[in-house]
Amino acid sequence: MPVIGVLKETAAGETRVALVPYNVAQLVRDKHTVVVQAGAGVAAGSADKEYLKAGAKIVASASAVCKAAQLIVKVRPPTLAEVRHLKKGTALIGFLAPAANQALIKALSARGVTAYAMEYIPRISRAQGMDALTSMATVAGYRSVLLAAGTVGKMFPLLMTAAGTIPPATVLVLGVGVAGLQAIATAKRLGAKVEAFDPRPAVKDQVKSVGATFVEMVLPKEDVETSGGYAKEQSAAFLKAEQDAIAGVLPKVHAVITTAQIFGKKSPILITAAMVKAMQPGSVIVDLAAEGGGNCELTVAGKTVVRHGVTIIGAVNLPADLPVDASHTYSRNVFNLLKHMYPKADAPTDPEEEILKAARVTTPARSKGARP
């Protein structure tokens, strides 16, 4: 049975941890040995003493974790320097962004590491408990509305005061996936009037179920979703029709949350510079697709800019803003994957099983103890 290692995240601004003490205790009860780098969970509210209480061993450095463990769990991709700490035959689990990190994937393969990308967990019923993309999208959707509410120049709810009535803010959500639905629900709880758009007519009932108005738009007929449930890249004509339809709504809204992403490809531009110019001064756009280039033409990933009186937030890694709950949720996803890999500590699942095969992004020769 492999020793499981938990590394402290080194990416700038990353506050999450891959396994929290509660799930470590479950693994220890299942006869696994867990080694945790000192301070790995501090930013997420999990002190070293809590890991010790859960039955883990605390070691001082990342190199010590990698020396002791045959299976490493992380949140963000390792740096090339961190890869050099990994032993041949090690298994690695985490968000790896394989399409954007080809040099990393080659380095892991050359090092003899079997890597599993959490973003490649298939969207099937058996894998729902391992679906970290969905978990983190939920956190990001919630956080995006709080950012908008803290930035826009008005209050979200309808208020009746002695000085008169204050009308509610209008929030437009573009893209009704997991993040979009959570953004809608959060904006509604804050009292805003919420409208939502998605090119998939089938999500209309979902939008209404969380209290928003579905923006009806006439669009060209195209297949807008992959068999795996992800958004599909659209034609230029389809995108232009979307932009035209959205442009008709933007002037009346105070906050826009954009969530449209194409898995492994550049995010579609839904809001052009000219459309931003037509928005109300003081309004805000929170662009959750910023890392993929952004849904707004003026988005700068990781930065907040003001253009034509509109604040545009290039949101990157919003789950790290809420590290306690984001870590607990991600940890459950990782724990469920580990349980799937090892239904019993000494009886691993066949590495060619559907879920593991889909998530695996490197396939070097395996050493004993590193399976699957």
GROMACS .gro file of C-alpha atoms in nm:
model
  372
    1MET     CA    1   0.000   0.000   0.000
    2PRO     CA    2   0.140   0.345  -0.086
    3VAL     CA    3   0.232   0.612   0.164
    4ILE     CA    4   0.023   0.922   0.081
    5GLY     CA    5   0.200   1.258   0.089
    6VAL     CA    6   0.039   1.603   0.126
    7LEU     CA    7   0.248   1.895   0.000
    8LYS     CA    8   0.221   2.259   0.098
    9GLU     CA    9   0.109   2.464  -0.203
   10THR     CA   10   0.371   2.704  -0.339
   11ALA     CA   11   0.177   2.884  -0.615
   12ALA     CA   12   0.136   3.256  -0.548
   13GLY     CA   13  -0.189   3.328  -0.366
   14GLU     CA   14  -0.280   2.961  -0.321
   15THR     CA   15  -0.426   2.896   0.024
   16ARG     CA   16  -0.593   2.557  -0.019
   17VAL     CA   17  -0.465   2.219   0.090
   18ALA     CA   18  -0.529   1.888  -0.087
   19LEU     CA   19  -0.635   1.686   0.219
   20VAL     CA   20  -0.783   1.818   0.543
   21PRO     CA   21  -0.743   1.637   0.879
   22TYR     CA   22  -1.093   1.485   0.869
   23ASN     CA   23  -1.020   1.294   0.549
   24VAL     CA   24  -0.667   1.210   0.666
   25ALA     CA   25  -0.823   1.039   0.969
   26GLN     CA   26  -1.046   0.834   0.738
   27LEU     CA   27  -0.745   0.724   0.533
   28VAL     CA   28  -0.554   0.630   0.848
   29ARG     CA   29  -0.852   0.420   0.963
   30ASP     CA   30  -0.831   0.246   0.626
   31LYS     CA   31  -0.469   0.148   0.711
   32HIS     CA   32  -0.301   0.412   0.493
   33THR     CA   33   0.003   0.603   0.612
   34VAL     CA   34  -0.021   0.979   0.550
   35VAL     CA   35   0.274   1.219   0.558
   36VAL     CA   36   0.204   1.596   0.563
   37GLN     CA   37   0.447   1.880   0.503
   38ALA     CA   38   0.465   2.115   0.802
   39GLY     CA   39   0.232   2.412   0.757
   40ALA     CA   40   0.052   2.262   0.456
   41GLY     CA   41  -0.295   2.335   0.591
   42VAL     CA   42  -0.238   2.648   0.800
   43ALA     CA   43  -0.384   2.892   0.544
   44ALA     CA   44  -0.690   2.667   0.513
   45GLY     CA   45  -0.752   2.657   0.887
   46SER     CA   46  -0.591   2.315   0.944
   47ALA     CA   47  -0.300   2.330   1.188
   48ASP     CA   48  -0.025   2.071   1.208
   49LYS     CA   49  -0.156   1.952   1.546
   50GLU     CA   50  -0.488   1.863   1.381
   51TYR     CA   51  -0.309   1.643   1.130
   52LEU     CA   52  -0.114   1.476   1.410
   53LYS     CA   53  -0.440   1.414   1.597
   54ALA     CA   54  -0.579   1.259   1.276
   55GLY     CA   55  -0.288   1.014   1.267
   56ALA     CA   56  -0.063   1.176   1.007
   57LYS     CA   57   0.311   1.223   1.032
   58ILE     CA   58   0.444   1.578   0.995
   59VAL     CA   59   0.774   1.630   0.813
   60ALA     CA   60   0.963   1.953   0.761
   61SER     CA   61   1.001   1.984   0.385
   62ALA     CA   62   0.856   1.897   0.046
   63SER     CA   63   1.160   1.683  -0.031
   64ALA     CA   64   1.101   1.484   0.289
   65VAL     CA   65   0.738   1.423   0.190
   66CYS     CA   66   0.840   1.309  -0.158
   67LYS     CA   67   1.110   1.083  -0.018
   68ALA     CA   68   0.863   0.910   0.215
   69ALA     CA   69   0.555   0.890  -0.011
   70GLN     CA   70   0.463   0.689  -0.319
   71LEU     CA   71   0.145   0.890  -0.387
   72ILE     CA   72   0.145   1.271  -0.370
   73VAL     CA   73  -0.169   1.486  -0.355
   74LYS     CA   74  -0.175   1.857  -0.446
   75VAL     CA   75  -0.415   2.130  -0.547
   76ARG     CA   76  -0.213   2.322  -0.808
   77PRO     CA   77   0.037   2.180  -1.059
   78PRO     CA   78   0.387   2.120  -0.922
   79THR     CA   79   0.668   2.341  -1.040
   80LEU     CA   80   0.948   2.184  -1.244
   81ALA     CA   81   1.166   2.222  -0.934
   82GLU     CA   82   0.912   2.026  -0.730
   83VAL     CA   83   0.900   1.753  -0.994
   84ARG     CA   84   1.269   1.686  -0.928
   85HIS     CA   85   1.177   1.583  -0.572
   86LEU     CA   86   0.944   1.308  -0.696
   87LYS     CA   87   1.077   0.953  -0.703
   88LYS     CA   88   1.040   0.727  -1.004
   89GLY     CA   89   0.720   0.528  -0.966
   90THR     CA   90   0.540   0.799  -0.768
   91ALA     CA   91   0.173   0.870  -0.843
   92LEU     CA   92   0.056   1.233  -0.841
   93ILE     CA   93  -0.298   1.369  -0.804
   94GLY     CA   94  -0.398   1.733  -0.853
   95PHE     CA   95  -0.514   2.001  -1.094
   96LEU     CA   96  -0.248   1.980  -1.365
   97ALA     CA   97  -0.389   2.187  -1.658
   98PRO     CA   98  -0.230   1.943  -1.906
   99ALA     CA   99  -0.323   2.140  -2.219
  100ALA     CA  100  -0.145   2.450  -2.090
  101ASN     CA  101   0.142   2.269  -1.916
  102GLN     CA  102   0.297   2.046  -2.178
  103ALA     CA  103   0.648   2.100  -2.037
  104LEU     CA  104   0.526   1.983  -1.695
  105ILE     CA  105   0.357   1.673  -1.837
  106LYS     CA  106   0.676   1.580  -2.026
  107ALA     CA  107   0.883   1.633  -1.711
  108LEU     CA  108   0.652   1.413  -1.504
  109SER     CA  109   0.661   1.140  -1.766
  110ALA     CA  110   1.040   1.157  -1.795
  111ARG     CA  111   1.064   1.138  -1.417
  112GLY     CA  112   0.859   0.817  -1.416
  113VAL     CA  113   0.557   0.974  -1.241
  114THR     CA  114   0.203   0.852  -1.306
  115ALA     CA  115  -0.004   1.171  -1.297
  116TYR     CA  116  -0.382   1.204  -1.258
  117ALA     CA  117  -0.544   1.536  -1.348
  118MET     CA  118  -0.848   1.620  -1.136
  119GLU     CA  119  -0.994   1.825  -1.421
  120TYR     CA  120  -1.004   1.509  -1.635
  121ILE     CA  121  -1.229   1.313  -1.399
  122PRO     CA  122  -1.511   1.205  -1.633
  123ARG     CA  123  -1.859   1.349  -1.584
  124ILE     CA  124  -2.033   1.020  -1.512
  125SER     CA  125  -2.255   0.924  -1.220
  126ARG     CA  126  -1.994   0.702  -1.053
  127ALA     CA  127  -1.742   0.987  -1.048
  128GLN     CA  128  -1.963   1.266  -0.912
  129GLY     CA  129  -1.799   1.253  -0.569
  130MET     CA  130  -1.458   1.305  -0.732
  131ASP     CA  131  -1.561   1.595  -0.957
  132ALA     CA  132  -1.338   1.874  -0.828
  133LEU     CA  133  -1.414   2.102  -1.122
  134THR     CA  134  -1.776   2.116  -1.012
  135SER     CA  135  -1.680   2.168  -0.648
  136MET     CA  136  -1.448   2.457  -0.723
  137ALA     CA  137  -1.693   2.611  -0.973
  138THR     CA  138  -1.951   2.622  -0.693
  139VAL     CA  139  -1.712   2.818  -0.472
  140ALA     CA  140  -1.610   3.049  -0.758
  141GLY     CA  141  -1.972   3.125  -0.852
  142TYR     CA  142  -2.053   3.222  -0.495
  143ARG     CA  143  -1.741   3.432  -0.451
  144SER     CA  144  -1.787   3.613  -0.784
  145VAL     CA  145  -2.115   3.767  -0.666
  146LEU     CA  146  -1.959   3.885  -0.340
  147LEU     CA  147  -1.686   4.054  -0.545
  148ALA     CA  148  -1.947   4.221  -0.763
  149ALA     CA  149  -2.153   4.333  -0.464
  150GLY     CA  150  -1.846   4.481  -0.299
  151THR     CA  151  -1.745   4.670  -0.612
  152VAL     CA  152  -2.063   4.798  -0.780
  153GLY     CA  153  -2.177   5.142  -0.672
  154LYS     CA  154  -2.515   5.040  -0.530
  155MET     CA  155  -2.679   4.796  -0.292
  156PHE     CA  156  -2.820   4.471  -0.426
  157PRO     CA  157  -3.158   4.448  -0.249
  158LEU     CA  158  -3.477   4.648  -0.279
  159LEU     CA  159  -3.496   4.882   0.020
  160MET     CA  160  -3.793   5.085   0.144
  161THR     CA  161  -3.661   5.383   0.341
  162ALA     CA  162  -3.793   5.708   0.481
  163ALA     CA  163  -3.602   5.883   0.204
  164GLY     CA  164  -3.771   5.675  -0.064
  165THR     CA  165  -3.741   5.340  -0.236
  166ILE     CA  166  -3.405   5.207  -0.351
  167PRO     CA  167  -3.457   4.970  -0.645
  168PRO     CA  168  -3.261   4.642  -0.652
  169ALA     CA  169  -2.948   4.595  -0.857
  170THR     CA  170  -2.983   4.399  -1.178
  171VAL     CA  171  -2.731   4.116  -1.222
  172LEU     CA  172  -2.675   3.937  -1.551
  173VAL     CA  173  -2.512   3.593  -1.547
  174LEU     CA  174  -2.366   3.469  -1.875
  175GLY     CA  175  -2.334   3.092  -1.881
  176VAL     CA  176  -2.551   2.866  -1.667
  177GLY     CA  177  -2.315   2.588  -1.567
  178VAL     CA  178  -2.230   2.508  -1.206
  179ALA     CA  179  -2.062   2.844  -1.141
  180GLY     CA  180  -2.342   3.032  -1.315
  181LEU     CA  181  -2.618   2.863  -1.118
  182GLN     CA  182  -2.437   2.931  -0.791
  183ALA     CA  183  -2.388   3.295  -0.894
  184ILE     CA  184  -2.760   3.326  -0.971
  185ALA     CA  185  -2.860   3.173  -0.637
  186THR     CA  186  -2.617   3.393  -0.443
  187ALA     CA  187  -2.726   3.714  -0.618
  188LYS     CA  188  -3.091   3.625  -0.546
  189ARG     CA  189  -3.013   3.566  -0.178
  190LEU     CA  190  -2.859   3.915  -0.168
  191GLY     CA  191  -3.183   4.057  -0.307
  192ALA     CA  192  -3.080   4.141  -0.663
  193LYS     CA  193  -3.295   4.111  -0.972
  194VAL     CA  194  -3.120   3.838  -1.171
  195GLU     CA  195  -3.127   3.757  -1.540
  196ALA     CA  196  -2.931   3.478  -1.705
  197PHE     CA  197  -2.832   3.377  -2.054
  198ASP     CA  198  -2.706   3.048  -2.194
  199PRO     CA  199  -2.716   2.923  -2.553
  200ARG     CA  200  -2.863   2.594  -2.430
  201PRO     CA  201  -3.244   2.629  -2.412
  202ALA     CA  202  -3.252   2.320  -2.190
  203VAL     CA  203  -3.116   2.518  -1.892
  204LYS     CA  204  -3.416   2.752  -1.889
  205ASP     CA  205  -3.594   2.551  -1.620
  206GLN     CA  206  -3.277   2.543  -1.407
  207VAL     CA  207  -3.253   2.922  -1.425
  208LYS     CA  208  -3.616   2.962  -1.320
  209SER     CA  209  -3.571   2.709  -1.037
  210VAL     CA  210  -3.318   2.938  -0.866
  211GLY     CA  211  -3.533   3.248  -0.910
  212ALA     CA  212  -3.386   3.418  -1.215
  213THR     CA  213  -3.531   3.528  -1.548
  214PHE     CA  214  -3.401   3.344  -1.852
  215VAL     CA  215  -3.308   3.585  -2.129
  216GLU     CA  216  -3.467   3.454  -2.446
  217MET     CA  217  -3.244   3.496  -2.749
  218VAL     CA  218  -3.284   3.373  -3.105
  219LEU     CA  219  -2.960   3.199  -3.201
  220PRO     CA  220  -2.847   2.985  -3.494
  221LYS     CA  221  -2.905   2.614  -3.444
  222GLU     CA  222  -2.577   2.450  -3.346
  223ASP     CA  223  -2.467   2.170  -3.115
  224VAL     CA  224  -2.357   2.367  -2.808
  225GLU     CA  225  -2.252   2.089  -2.570
  226THR     CA  226  -2.008   1.797  -2.582
  227SER     CA  227  -2.111   1.444  -2.484
  228GLY     CA  228  -1.916   1.499  -2.161
  229GLY     CA  229  -2.133   1.793  -2.060
  230TYR     CA  230  -1.886   2.071  -2.143
  231ALA     CA  231  -1.951   2.375  -2.361
  232LYS     CA  232  -1.853   2.332  -2.725
  233GLU     CA  233  -1.671   2.589  -2.941
  234GLN     CA  234  -1.917   2.773  -3.163
  235SER     CA  235  -1.897   2.921  -3.511
  236ALA     CA  236  -1.819   3.289  -3.569
  237ALA     CA  237  -2.180   3.346  -3.680
  238PHE     CA  238  -2.316   3.191  -3.361
  239LEU     CA  239  -2.082   3.399  -3.144
  240LYS     CA  240  -2.180   3.719  -3.326
  241ALA     CA  241  -2.548   3.641  -3.267
  242GLU     CA  242  -2.475   3.592  -2.895
  243GLN     CA  243  -2.291   3.923  -2.875
  244ASP     CA  244  -2.574   4.106  -3.048
  245ALA     CA  245  -2.831   3.956  -2.812
  246ILE     CA  246  -2.625   4.032  -2.500
  247ALA     CA  247  -2.561   4.388  -2.619
  248GLY     CA  248  -2.933   4.453  -2.600
  249VAL     CA  249  -2.942   4.365  -2.230
  250LEU     CA  250  -2.616   4.513  -2.098
  251PRO     CA  251  -2.715   4.883  -2.073
  252LYS     CA  252  -2.973   4.811  -1.803
  253VAL     CA  253  -2.760   4.588  -1.576
  254HIS     CA  254  -2.536   4.685  -1.285
  255ALA     CA  255  -2.326   4.369  -1.253
  256VAL     CA  256  -2.231   4.095  -1.496
  257ILE     CA  257  -2.088   3.755  -1.402
  258THR     CA  258  -1.936   3.575  -1.701
  259THR     CA  259  -1.864   3.201  -1.678
  260ALA     CA  260  -1.843   3.073  -2.037
  261GLN     CA  261  -1.539   2.852  -2.087
  262ILE     CA  262  -1.444   2.601  -2.356
  263PHE     CA  263  -1.254   2.310  -2.204
  264GLY     CA  264  -0.892   2.321  -2.324
  265LYS     CA  265  -0.950   2.622  -2.554
  266LYS     CA  266  -0.966   3.001  -2.543
  267SER     CA  267  -1.275   3.145  -2.379
  268PRO     CA  268  -1.529   3.303  -2.619
  269ILE     CA  269  -1.558   3.683  -2.626
  270LEU     CA  270  -1.916   3.758  -2.527
  271ILE     CA  271  -1.865   4.125  -2.434
  272THR     CA  272  -1.668   4.343  -2.675
  273ALA     CA  273  -1.499   4.673  -2.593
  274ALA     CA  274  -1.782   4.857  -2.766
  275MET     CA  275  -2.037   4.673  -2.550
  276VAL     CA  276  -1.852   4.775  -2.233
  277LYS     CA  277  -1.870   5.139  -2.346
  278ALA     CA  278  -2.250   5.109  -2.362
  279MET     CA  279  -2.279   4.989  -1.999
  280GLN     CA  280  -2.377   5.211  -1.709
  281PRO     CA  281  -2.087   5.396  -1.543
  282GLY     CA  282  -2.012   5.236  -1.207
  283SER     CA  283  -2.119   4.889  -1.318
  284VAL     CA  284  -1.894   4.583  -1.282
  285ILE     CA  285  -1.799   4.272  -1.477
  286VAL     CA  286  -1.657   3.972  -1.290
  287ASP     CA  287  -1.499   3.749  -1.553
  288LEU     CA  288  -1.463   3.391  -1.431
  289ALA     CA  289  -1.318   3.291  -1.769
  290ALA     CA  290  -1.018   3.523  -1.729
  291GLU     CA  291  -0.757   3.246  -1.722
  292GLY     CA  292  -0.877   3.129  -2.063
  293GLY     CA  293  -0.852   3.478  -2.211
  294GLY     CA  294  -1.178   3.613  -2.070
  295ASN     CA  295  -1.536   3.652  -2.189
  296CYS     CA  296  -1.485   4.027  -2.199
  297GLU     CA  297  -1.249   4.170  -2.460
  298LEU     CA  298  -1.099   4.407  -2.201
  299THR     CA  299  -1.036   4.151  -1.926
  300VAL     CA  300  -0.684   4.123  -1.785
  301ALA     CA  301  -0.634   3.795  -1.599
  302GLY     CA  302  -0.555   3.846  -1.233
  303LYS     CA  303  -0.613   4.221  -1.242
  304THR     CA  304  -0.892   4.470  -1.190
  305VAL     CA  305  -0.914   4.742  -1.454
  306VAL     CA  306  -1.157   5.028  -1.516
  307ARG     CA  307  -1.260   5.094  -1.874
  308HIS     CA  308  -1.528   5.345  -1.983
  309GLY     CA  309  -1.633   5.377  -1.618
  310VAL     CA  310  -1.688   4.999  -1.584
  311THR     CA  311  -1.482   4.791  -1.340
  312ILE     CA  312  -1.365   4.464  -1.496
  313ILE     CA  313  -1.234   4.199  -1.256
  314GLY     CA  314  -1.019   3.931  -1.421
  315ALA     CA  315  -1.102   3.669  -1.160
  316VAL     CA  316  -0.834   3.402  -1.115
  317ASN     CA  317  -0.848   3.120  -0.858
  318LEU     CA  318  -1.141   3.255  -0.657
  319PRO     CA  319  -1.165   2.934  -0.447
  320ALA     CA  320  -0.838   3.040  -0.282
  321ASP     CA  321  -1.031   3.340  -0.139
  322LEU     CA  322  -1.237   3.092   0.065
  323PRO     CA  323  -0.972   2.836   0.160
  324VAL     CA  324  -1.151   2.663   0.447
  325ASP     CA  325  -1.459   2.545   0.260
  326ALA     CA  326  -1.277   2.514  -0.072
  327SER     CA  327  -1.019   2.286   0.090
  328HIS     CA  328  -1.280   2.072   0.265
  329THR     CA  329  -1.468   2.027  -0.061
  330TYR     CA  330  -1.159   1.954  -0.270
  331SER     CA  331  -1.030   1.719   0.001
  332ARG     CA  332  -1.351   1.515  -0.019
  333ASN     CA  333  -1.305   1.487  -0.396
  334VAL     CA  334  -0.945   1.367  -0.351
  335PHE     CA  335  -1.047   1.128  -0.074
  336ASN     CA  336  -1.318   0.976  -0.292
  337LEU     CA  337  -1.066   0.927  -0.573
  338LEU     CA  338  -0.821   0.763  -0.334
  339LYS     CA  339  -1.098   0.533  -0.207
  340HIS     CA  340  -1.174   0.446  -0.567
  341MET     CA  341  -0.807   0.373  -0.634
  342TYR     CA  342  -0.777   0.165  -0.318
  343PRO     CA  343  -1.110   0.011  -0.210
  344LYS     CA  344  -0.884  -0.173   0.033
  345ALA     CA  345  -0.541  -0.039   0.123
  346ASP     CA  346  -0.367  -0.346  -0.018
  347ALA     CA  347  -0.603  -0.405  -0.315
  348PRO     CA  348  -0.571  -0.135  -0.582
  349THR     CA  349  -0.821  -0.083  -0.864
  350ASP     CA  350  -0.717  -0.185  -1.215
  351PRO     CA  351  -0.542   0.123  -1.361
  352GLU     CA  352  -0.730   0.067  -1.689
  353GLU     CA  353  -1.064   0.116  -1.514
  354GLU     CA  354  -1.272   0.392  -1.680
  355ILE     CA  355  -1.227   0.675  -1.427
  356LEU     CA  356  -0.856   0.622  -1.369
  357LYS     CA  357  -0.783   0.583  -1.738
  358ALA     CA  358  -0.966   0.908  -1.819
  359ALA     CA  359  -0.784   1.108  -1.550
  360ARG     CA  360  -0.436   0.968  -1.616
  361VAL     CA  361  -0.218   1.207  -1.820
  362THR     CA  362   0.117   1.029  -1.798
  363THR     CA  363   0.174   0.655  -1.835
  364PRO     CA  364   0.538   0.577  -1.752
  365ALA     CA  365   0.643   0.229  -1.647
  366ARG     CA  366   0.503   0.175  -1.297
  367SER     CA  367   0.705   0.071  -0.999
  368LYS     CA  368   0.576  -0.163  -0.732
  369GLY     CA  369   0.373   0.032  -0.478
  370ALA     CA  370   0.281   0.314  -0.715
  371ARG     CA  371  -0.016   0.136  -0.872
  372PRO     CA  372  -0.258   0.245  -1.000
   0.00000   0.00000   0.00000
